[in-house]
Coordinates of C-alpha atoms and ligand atoms in Angstrom, one line a residue:
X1 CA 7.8 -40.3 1.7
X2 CA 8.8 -41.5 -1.5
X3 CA 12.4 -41.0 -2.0
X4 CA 13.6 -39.3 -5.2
X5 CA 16.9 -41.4 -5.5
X6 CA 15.3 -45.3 -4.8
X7 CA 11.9 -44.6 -6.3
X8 CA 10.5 -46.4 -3.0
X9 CA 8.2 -45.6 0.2
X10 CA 10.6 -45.2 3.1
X11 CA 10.0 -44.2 6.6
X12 CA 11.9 -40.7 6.9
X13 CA 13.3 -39.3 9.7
X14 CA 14.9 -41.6 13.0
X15 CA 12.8 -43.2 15.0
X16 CA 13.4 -40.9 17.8
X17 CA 15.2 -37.9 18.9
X18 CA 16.2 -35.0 16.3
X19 CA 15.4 -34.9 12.7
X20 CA 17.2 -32.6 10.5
X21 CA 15.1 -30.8 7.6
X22 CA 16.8 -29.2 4.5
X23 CA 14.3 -27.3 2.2
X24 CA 16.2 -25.4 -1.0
X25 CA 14.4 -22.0 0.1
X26 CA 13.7 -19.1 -2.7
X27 CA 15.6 -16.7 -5.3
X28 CA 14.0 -13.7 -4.1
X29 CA 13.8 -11.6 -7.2
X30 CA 9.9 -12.5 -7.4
X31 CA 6.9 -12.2 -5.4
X32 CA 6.3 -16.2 -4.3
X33 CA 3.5 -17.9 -6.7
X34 CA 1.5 -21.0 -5.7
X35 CA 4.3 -23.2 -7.4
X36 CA 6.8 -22.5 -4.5
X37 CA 3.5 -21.7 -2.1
X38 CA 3.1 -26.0 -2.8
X39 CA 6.8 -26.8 -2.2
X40 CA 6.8 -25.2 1.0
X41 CA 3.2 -26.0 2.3
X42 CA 4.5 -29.8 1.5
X43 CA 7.7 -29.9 3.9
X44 CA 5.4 -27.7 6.6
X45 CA 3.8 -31.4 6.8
X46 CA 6.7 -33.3 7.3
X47 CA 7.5 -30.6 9.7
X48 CA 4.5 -31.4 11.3
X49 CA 4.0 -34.7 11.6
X50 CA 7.3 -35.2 13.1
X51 CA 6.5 -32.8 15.6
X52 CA 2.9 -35.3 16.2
X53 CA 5.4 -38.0 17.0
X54 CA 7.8 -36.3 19.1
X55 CA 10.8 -35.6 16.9
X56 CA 12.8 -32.8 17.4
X57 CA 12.8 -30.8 14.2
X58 CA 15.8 -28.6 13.0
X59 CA 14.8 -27.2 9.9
X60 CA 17.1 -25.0 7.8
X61 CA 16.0 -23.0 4.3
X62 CA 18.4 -21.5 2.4
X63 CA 17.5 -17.8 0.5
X64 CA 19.7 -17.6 -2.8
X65 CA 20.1 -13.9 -2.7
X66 CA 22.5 -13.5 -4.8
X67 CA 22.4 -14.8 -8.0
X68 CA 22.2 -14.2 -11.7
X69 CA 18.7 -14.4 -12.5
X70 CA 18.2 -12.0 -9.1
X71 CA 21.0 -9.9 -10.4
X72 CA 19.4 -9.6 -14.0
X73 CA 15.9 -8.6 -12.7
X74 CA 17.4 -5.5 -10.7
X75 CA 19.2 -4.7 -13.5
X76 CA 16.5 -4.6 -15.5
X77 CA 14.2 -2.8 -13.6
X78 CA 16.7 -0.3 -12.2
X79 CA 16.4 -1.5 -8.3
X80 CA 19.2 -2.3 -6.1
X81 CA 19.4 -6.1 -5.9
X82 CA 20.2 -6.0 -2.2
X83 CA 16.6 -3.8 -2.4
X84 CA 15.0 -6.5 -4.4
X85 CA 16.0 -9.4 -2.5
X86 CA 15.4 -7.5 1.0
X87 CA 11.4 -6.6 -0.4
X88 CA 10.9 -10.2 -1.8
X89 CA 12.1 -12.1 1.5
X90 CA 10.1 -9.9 3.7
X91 CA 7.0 -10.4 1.3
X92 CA 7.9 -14.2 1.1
X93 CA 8.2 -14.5 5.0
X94 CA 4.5 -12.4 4.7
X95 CA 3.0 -15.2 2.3
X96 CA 4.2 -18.3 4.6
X97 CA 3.4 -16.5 7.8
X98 CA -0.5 -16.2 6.3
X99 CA -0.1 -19.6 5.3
X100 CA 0.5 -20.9 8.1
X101 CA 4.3 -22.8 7.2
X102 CA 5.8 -22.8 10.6
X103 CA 9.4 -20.7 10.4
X104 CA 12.3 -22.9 9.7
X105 CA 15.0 -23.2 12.9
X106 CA 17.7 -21.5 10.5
X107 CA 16.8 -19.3 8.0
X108 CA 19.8 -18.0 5.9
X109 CA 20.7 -15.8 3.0
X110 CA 24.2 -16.6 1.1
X111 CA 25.6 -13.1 1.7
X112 CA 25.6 -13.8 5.4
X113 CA 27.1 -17.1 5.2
X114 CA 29.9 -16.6 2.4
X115 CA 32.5 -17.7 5.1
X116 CA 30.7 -21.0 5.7
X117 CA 30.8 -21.3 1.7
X118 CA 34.2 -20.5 1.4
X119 CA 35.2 -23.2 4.1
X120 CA 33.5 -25.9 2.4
X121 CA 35.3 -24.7 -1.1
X122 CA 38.4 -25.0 1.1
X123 CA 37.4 -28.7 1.9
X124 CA 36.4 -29.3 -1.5
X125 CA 39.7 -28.3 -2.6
X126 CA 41.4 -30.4 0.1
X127 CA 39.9 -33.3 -1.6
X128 CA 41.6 -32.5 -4.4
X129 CA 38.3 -31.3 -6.3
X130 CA 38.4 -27.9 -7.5
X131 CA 40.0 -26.3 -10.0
X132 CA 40.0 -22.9 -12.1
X133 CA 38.7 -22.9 -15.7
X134 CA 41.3 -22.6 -18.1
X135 CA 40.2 -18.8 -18.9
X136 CA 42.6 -15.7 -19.1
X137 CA 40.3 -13.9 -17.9
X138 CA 37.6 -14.9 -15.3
X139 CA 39.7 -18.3 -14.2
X140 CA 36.3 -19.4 -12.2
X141 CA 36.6 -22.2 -9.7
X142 CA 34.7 -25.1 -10.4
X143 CA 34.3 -28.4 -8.6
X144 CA 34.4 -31.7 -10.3
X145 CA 31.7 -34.5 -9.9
X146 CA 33.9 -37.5 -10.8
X147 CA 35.3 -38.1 -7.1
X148 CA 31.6 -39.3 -5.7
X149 CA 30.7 -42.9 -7.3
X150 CA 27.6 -42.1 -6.8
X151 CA 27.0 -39.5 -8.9
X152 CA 24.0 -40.0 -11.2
X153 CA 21.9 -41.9 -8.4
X154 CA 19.6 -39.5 -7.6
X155 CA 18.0 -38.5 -10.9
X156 CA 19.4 -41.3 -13.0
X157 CA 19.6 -39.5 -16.1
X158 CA 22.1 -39.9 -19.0
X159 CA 24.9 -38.0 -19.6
X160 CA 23.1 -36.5 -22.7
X161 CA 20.2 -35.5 -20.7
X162 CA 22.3 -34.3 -17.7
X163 CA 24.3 -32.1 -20.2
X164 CA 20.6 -30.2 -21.4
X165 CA 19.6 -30.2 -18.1
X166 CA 22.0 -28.1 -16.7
X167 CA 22.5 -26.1 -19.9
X168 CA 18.6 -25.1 -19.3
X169 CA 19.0 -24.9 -15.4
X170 CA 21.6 -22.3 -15.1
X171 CA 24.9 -24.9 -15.4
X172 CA 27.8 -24.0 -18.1
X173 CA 27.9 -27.2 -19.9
X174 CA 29.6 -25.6 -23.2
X175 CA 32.1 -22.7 -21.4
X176 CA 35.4 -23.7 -22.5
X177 CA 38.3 -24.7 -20.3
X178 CA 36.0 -26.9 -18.2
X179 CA 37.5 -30.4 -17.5
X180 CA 34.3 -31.5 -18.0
X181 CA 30.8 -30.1 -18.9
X182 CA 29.0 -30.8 -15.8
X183 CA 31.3 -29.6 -13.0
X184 CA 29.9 -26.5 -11.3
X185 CA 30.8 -23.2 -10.8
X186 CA 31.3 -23.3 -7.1
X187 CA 33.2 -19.5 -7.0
X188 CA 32.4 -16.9 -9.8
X189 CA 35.3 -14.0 -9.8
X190 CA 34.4 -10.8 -9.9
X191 CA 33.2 -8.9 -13.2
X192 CA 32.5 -5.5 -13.6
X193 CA 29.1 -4.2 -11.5
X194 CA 28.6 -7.3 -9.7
X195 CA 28.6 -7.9 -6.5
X196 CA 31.9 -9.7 -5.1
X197 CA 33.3 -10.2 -1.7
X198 CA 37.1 -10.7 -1.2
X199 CA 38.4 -14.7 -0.5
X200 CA 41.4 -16.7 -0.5
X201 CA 40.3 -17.7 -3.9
X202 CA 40.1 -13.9 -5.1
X203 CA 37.5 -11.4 -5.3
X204 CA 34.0 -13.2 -6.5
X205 CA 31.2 -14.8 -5.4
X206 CA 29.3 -18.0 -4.6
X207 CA 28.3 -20.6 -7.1
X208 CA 24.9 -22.4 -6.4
X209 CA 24.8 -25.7 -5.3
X210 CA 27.6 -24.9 -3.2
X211 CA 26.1 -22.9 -1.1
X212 CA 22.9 -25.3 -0.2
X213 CA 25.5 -27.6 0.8
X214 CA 27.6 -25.4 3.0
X215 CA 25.0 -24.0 4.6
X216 CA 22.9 -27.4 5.3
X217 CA 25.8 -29.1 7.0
X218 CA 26.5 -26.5 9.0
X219 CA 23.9 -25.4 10.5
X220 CA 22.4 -29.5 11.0
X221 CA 25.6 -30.6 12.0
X222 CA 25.4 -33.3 9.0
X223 CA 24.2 -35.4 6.9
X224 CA 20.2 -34.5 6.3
X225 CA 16.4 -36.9 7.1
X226 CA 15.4 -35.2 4.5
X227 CA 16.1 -32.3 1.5
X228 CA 13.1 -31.3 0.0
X229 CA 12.5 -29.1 -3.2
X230 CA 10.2 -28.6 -6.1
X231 CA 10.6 -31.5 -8.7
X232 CA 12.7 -28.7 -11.1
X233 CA 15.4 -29.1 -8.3
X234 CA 16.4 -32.8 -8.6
X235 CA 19.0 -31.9 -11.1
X236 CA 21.5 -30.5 -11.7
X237 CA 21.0 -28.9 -8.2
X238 CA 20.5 -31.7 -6.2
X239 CA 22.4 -34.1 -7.6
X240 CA 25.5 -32.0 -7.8
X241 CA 24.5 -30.5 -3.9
X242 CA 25.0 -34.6 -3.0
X243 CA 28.2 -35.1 -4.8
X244 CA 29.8 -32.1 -3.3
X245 CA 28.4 -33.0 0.1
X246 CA 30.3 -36.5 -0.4
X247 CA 33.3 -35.2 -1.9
X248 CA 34.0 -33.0 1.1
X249 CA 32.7 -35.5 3.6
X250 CA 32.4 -38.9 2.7
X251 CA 29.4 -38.8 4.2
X252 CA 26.0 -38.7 1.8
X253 CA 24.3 -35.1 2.3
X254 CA 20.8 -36.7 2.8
X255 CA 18.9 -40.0 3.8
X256 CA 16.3 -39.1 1.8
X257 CA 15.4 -36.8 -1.2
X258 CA 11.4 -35.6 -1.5
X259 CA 10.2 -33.7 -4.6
X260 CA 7.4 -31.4 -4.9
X261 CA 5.4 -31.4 -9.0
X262 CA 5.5 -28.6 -10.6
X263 CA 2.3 -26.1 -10.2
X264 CA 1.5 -24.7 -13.7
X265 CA -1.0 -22.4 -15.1
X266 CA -2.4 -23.5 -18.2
X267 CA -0.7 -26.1 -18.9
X268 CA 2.7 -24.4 -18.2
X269 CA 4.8 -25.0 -15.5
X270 CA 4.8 -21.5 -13.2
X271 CA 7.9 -20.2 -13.7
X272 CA 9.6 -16.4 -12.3
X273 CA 11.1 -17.0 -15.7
X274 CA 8.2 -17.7 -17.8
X275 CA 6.0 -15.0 -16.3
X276 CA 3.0 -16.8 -15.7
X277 CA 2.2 -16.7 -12.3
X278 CA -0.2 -16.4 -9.6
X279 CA 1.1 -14.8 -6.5
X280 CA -0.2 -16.1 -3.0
X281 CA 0.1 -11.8 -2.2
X282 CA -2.1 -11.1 -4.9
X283 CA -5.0 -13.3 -3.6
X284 CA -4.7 -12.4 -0.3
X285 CA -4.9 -8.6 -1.9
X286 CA -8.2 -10.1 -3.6
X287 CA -9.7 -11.1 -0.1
X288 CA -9.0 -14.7 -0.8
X289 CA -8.8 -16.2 2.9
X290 CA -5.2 -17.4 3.3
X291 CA -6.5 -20.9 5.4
X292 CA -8.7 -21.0 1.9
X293 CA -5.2 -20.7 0.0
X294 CA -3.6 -23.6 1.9
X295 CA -6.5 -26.0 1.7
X296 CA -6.6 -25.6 -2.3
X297 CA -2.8 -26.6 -2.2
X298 CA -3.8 -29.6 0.2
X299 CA -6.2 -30.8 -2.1
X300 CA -3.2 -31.9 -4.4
X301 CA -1.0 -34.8 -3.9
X302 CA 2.4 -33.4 -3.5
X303 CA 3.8 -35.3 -5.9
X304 CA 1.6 -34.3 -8.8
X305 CA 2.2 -31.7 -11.0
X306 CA -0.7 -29.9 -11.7
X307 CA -2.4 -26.7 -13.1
X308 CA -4.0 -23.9 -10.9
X309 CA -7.3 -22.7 -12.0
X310 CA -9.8 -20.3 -10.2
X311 CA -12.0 -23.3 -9.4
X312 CA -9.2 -25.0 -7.0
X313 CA -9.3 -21.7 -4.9
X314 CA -13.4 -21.7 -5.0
X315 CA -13.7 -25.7 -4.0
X316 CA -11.3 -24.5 -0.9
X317 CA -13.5 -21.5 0.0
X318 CA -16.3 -24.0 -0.2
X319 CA -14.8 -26.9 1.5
X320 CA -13.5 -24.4 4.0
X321 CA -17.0 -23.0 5.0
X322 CA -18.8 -26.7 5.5
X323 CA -16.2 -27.2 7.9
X324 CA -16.4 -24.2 9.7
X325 CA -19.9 -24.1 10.0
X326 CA -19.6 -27.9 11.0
X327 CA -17.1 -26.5 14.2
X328 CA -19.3 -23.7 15.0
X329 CA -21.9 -26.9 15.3
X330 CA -24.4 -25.5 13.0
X331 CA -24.6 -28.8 10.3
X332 CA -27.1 -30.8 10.3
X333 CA -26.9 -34.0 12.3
X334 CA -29.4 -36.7 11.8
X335 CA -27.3 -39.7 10.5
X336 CA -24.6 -41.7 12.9
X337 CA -21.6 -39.2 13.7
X338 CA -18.5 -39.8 12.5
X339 CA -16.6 -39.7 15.8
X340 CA -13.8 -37.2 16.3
X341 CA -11.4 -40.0 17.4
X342 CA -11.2 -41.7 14.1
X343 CA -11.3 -38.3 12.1
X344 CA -7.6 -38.0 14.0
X345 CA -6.9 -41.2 13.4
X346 CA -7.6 -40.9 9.5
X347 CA -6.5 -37.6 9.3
X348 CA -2.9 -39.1 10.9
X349 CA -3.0 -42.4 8.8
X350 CA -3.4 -40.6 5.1
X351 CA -0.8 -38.0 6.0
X352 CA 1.8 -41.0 7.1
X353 CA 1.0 -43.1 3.6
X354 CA 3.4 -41.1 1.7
X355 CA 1.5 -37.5 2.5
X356 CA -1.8 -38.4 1.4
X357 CA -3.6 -35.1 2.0
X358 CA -6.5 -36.4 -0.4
X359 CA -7.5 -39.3 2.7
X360 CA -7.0 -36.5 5.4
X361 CA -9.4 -34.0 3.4
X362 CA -11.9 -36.5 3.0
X363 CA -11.9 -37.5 6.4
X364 CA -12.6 -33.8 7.8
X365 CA -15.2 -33.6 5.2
X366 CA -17.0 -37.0 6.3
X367 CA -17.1 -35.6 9.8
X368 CA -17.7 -32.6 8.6
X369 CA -20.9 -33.6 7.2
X370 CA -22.0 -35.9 10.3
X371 CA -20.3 -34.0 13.5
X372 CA -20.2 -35.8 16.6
X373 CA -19.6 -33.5 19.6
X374 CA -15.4 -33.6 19.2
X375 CA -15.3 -30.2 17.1
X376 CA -12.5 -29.3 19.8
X377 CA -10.4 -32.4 18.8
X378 CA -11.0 -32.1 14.6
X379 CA -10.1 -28.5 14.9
X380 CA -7.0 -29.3 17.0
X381 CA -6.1 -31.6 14.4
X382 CA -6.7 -29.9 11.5
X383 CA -4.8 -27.0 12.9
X384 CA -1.8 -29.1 14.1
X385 CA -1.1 -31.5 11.2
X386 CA -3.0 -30.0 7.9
X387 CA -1.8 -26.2 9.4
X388 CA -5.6 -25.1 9.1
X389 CA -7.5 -22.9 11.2
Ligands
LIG401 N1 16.9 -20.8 -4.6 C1 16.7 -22.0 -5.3 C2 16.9 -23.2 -4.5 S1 18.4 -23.2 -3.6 C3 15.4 -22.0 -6.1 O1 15.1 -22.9 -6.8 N2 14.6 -20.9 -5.9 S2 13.2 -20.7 -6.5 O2 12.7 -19.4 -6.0 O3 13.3 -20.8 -7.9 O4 12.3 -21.9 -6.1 C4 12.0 -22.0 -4.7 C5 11.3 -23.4 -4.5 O5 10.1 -23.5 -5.1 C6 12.2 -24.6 -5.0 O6 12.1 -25.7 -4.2 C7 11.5 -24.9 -6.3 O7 11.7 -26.2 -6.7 C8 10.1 -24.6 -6.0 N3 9.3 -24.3 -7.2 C9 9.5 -23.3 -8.1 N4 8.6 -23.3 -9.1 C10 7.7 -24.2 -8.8 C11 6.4 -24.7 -9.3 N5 6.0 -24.1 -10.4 N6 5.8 -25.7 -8.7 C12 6.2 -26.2 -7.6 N7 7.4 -25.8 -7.0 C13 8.1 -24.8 -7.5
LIG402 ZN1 19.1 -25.3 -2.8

């Protein structure tokens, strides 16, 4: 894939044995849209293709359930947030199961894990990299970035950039009695009608990136093949996720760093925030066929941002039905087949060049069009490295 921090193609995963998958999972205060429906659909090919070549996956996904934007939402509408994140994570586990994303190995929520996060805040602070805000009143702990050299090398932004970034992104940059304006919260204390959990560093809870980290190592035993997220993700979360990692390590957090575009809707990026979003729930509620849903977010390279319209879902339905009926053996034949073998063989081929989906597409449709007798073989492929029945 191409990795986030070099810019270049590079081979990820070992050559043989386990590879270790981290995918930044959801803040479930919001049904999932087709923005995070992309981001997960991407790393269920990765997934997949290192399953076709014998790897041993172990794939953890984090669920950020508690948090302030999850926490604002139940506020504002009156529920529970423990109710909110409870309905959205059984609705999100709904979504992926219809779509086909094969179940991660670990799948985690930060309320069940606060002692793993704790313990790496411990480490952290062992390495001489934590420290409380200088605030009467909520003394925070924060975590500096300044002990890992390589801080910066993954999104290669400018301290002026980095500084808006994080303001936008949920980071502090202007709270006073920071040491500096990018270290992150890593433990929030408690304030009034929060949620908190009692800790050697006093009654609070979890900061963000902190938690991605602790829970990754942990549960994969170290440093990550690849972490995976929506391009929105690269910083300040992933950056500051790989400086923690190093400072309580010395080890980097991941080989390699993969980034999803951004899905918008008329020409704005889909955001729980923004409000303009399509929810994979609501067009399985429509009838739309989820195996329909997953193809339309195939059709996009996963790098690309792009902008979901009606038509994408329509072309999928379409696309969807030439190949059924071309399985069921009821398209016209006439021409040369296209043999089944090299439909595979394509279908493999695009997907390892960087996860061209586009080449794997067109090679079901070409044999699509012009079937040779292997439906068994294209269907077993498209099932087991595209995820489409
Ligand atoms: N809980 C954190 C990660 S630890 C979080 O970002 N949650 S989220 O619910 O906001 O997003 C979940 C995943 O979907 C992230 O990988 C994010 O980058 C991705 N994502 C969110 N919006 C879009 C979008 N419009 N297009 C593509 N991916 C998106
Ligand atoms: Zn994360």
């Amino acid at each position: 894939m191409t990795n986030t921090a070099t810019g270049r193609l590079e081979a990820v995963g070992p050559e043989a044995g386990t590879a270790r998958l981290y995918v930044c999972g959801i803040t479930p205060y919001d049904a999932t849209h087709l923005g995070h429906a992309f981001t997960y659909v991407t790393f269920d090919l990765v997934n997949r293709q290192w399953r076709d070549l014998g790897r041993d996956v172990r794939y953890t996904q984090n669920v950020t359930d508690v948090d302030d934007p999850l926490l604002e939402r139940a506020a504002a509408t009156g529920a529970a947030w423990e109710d909110l994140a409870a309905r959205e994570i059984d609705l999100f586990r709904d979504d992926m199961a219809a779509l086909r994303v094969l179940p991660p190995d670990h799948y985690l929520g930060v309320v069940e894990s606060l002692d793993r996060v704790t313990a790496l805040i411990e480490r952290l602070a062992a390495a001489g990299a934590v420290y409380q805000v200088d605030d009467p009143e909520y003394p925070d702990w924060y975590c500096t970035n300044r002990l890992d050299p390589a801080f910066g090398a993954l999104s290669h932004l400018d301290p002026v950039t980095m500084a808006a970034t994080f303001a936008e992104r949920g980071g502090d940059p202007a709270r006073p009695g920071k040491r500096d304006p990018l270290d992150a919260l890593v433990w929030r204390l408690a304030r009034p009608g929060e949620p908190s959990w009692a800790s050697a560093l006093g009654r609070g809870r979890p900061g963000w990136h902190v938690e991605c980290v602790a829970l990754g190592l942990d549960t994969l035993g170290g440093t990550f093949d690849l972490q995976g997220g929506g391009q929105d993700l690269v910083f300040p979360h992933h950056e500051m996720c790989a400086a923690q990692a190093w400072t309580a390590t010395g080890q980097p957090l991941a080989r390699c760093y993969a980034h999803t575009g951004m899905v918008g809707l008329a020409g704005e990026k889909m955001s729980k925030s923004l409000g303009n979003l399509v929810f994979v729930s609501q067009l399985r509620q429509q009838g739309a066929d989820p195996m329909a849903i997953r193809l339309a977010l195939l059709a996009h390279h996963y790098r690309d941002g792009w902008d979901w319209t009606e038509r994408d879902l329509e072309d999928a339905t379409a696309r969807l039905a030439r190949w059924r009926a071309a399985f069921a053996g009821a398209a016209p034949a006439g021409r040369p087949p296209v043999s089944a073998e090299a439909t595979l063989h394509a279908v493999r081929a695009g997907l390892r060049d960087d996860l061209h989906t586009d080449r794997a597409l067109a090679a079901l449709d070409a044999w699509a069009e012009r079937p040779d007798g292997g439906a068994a073989l294209v269907a077993a492929a498209a099932d087991a490295l595209l995820g489409l029945r």
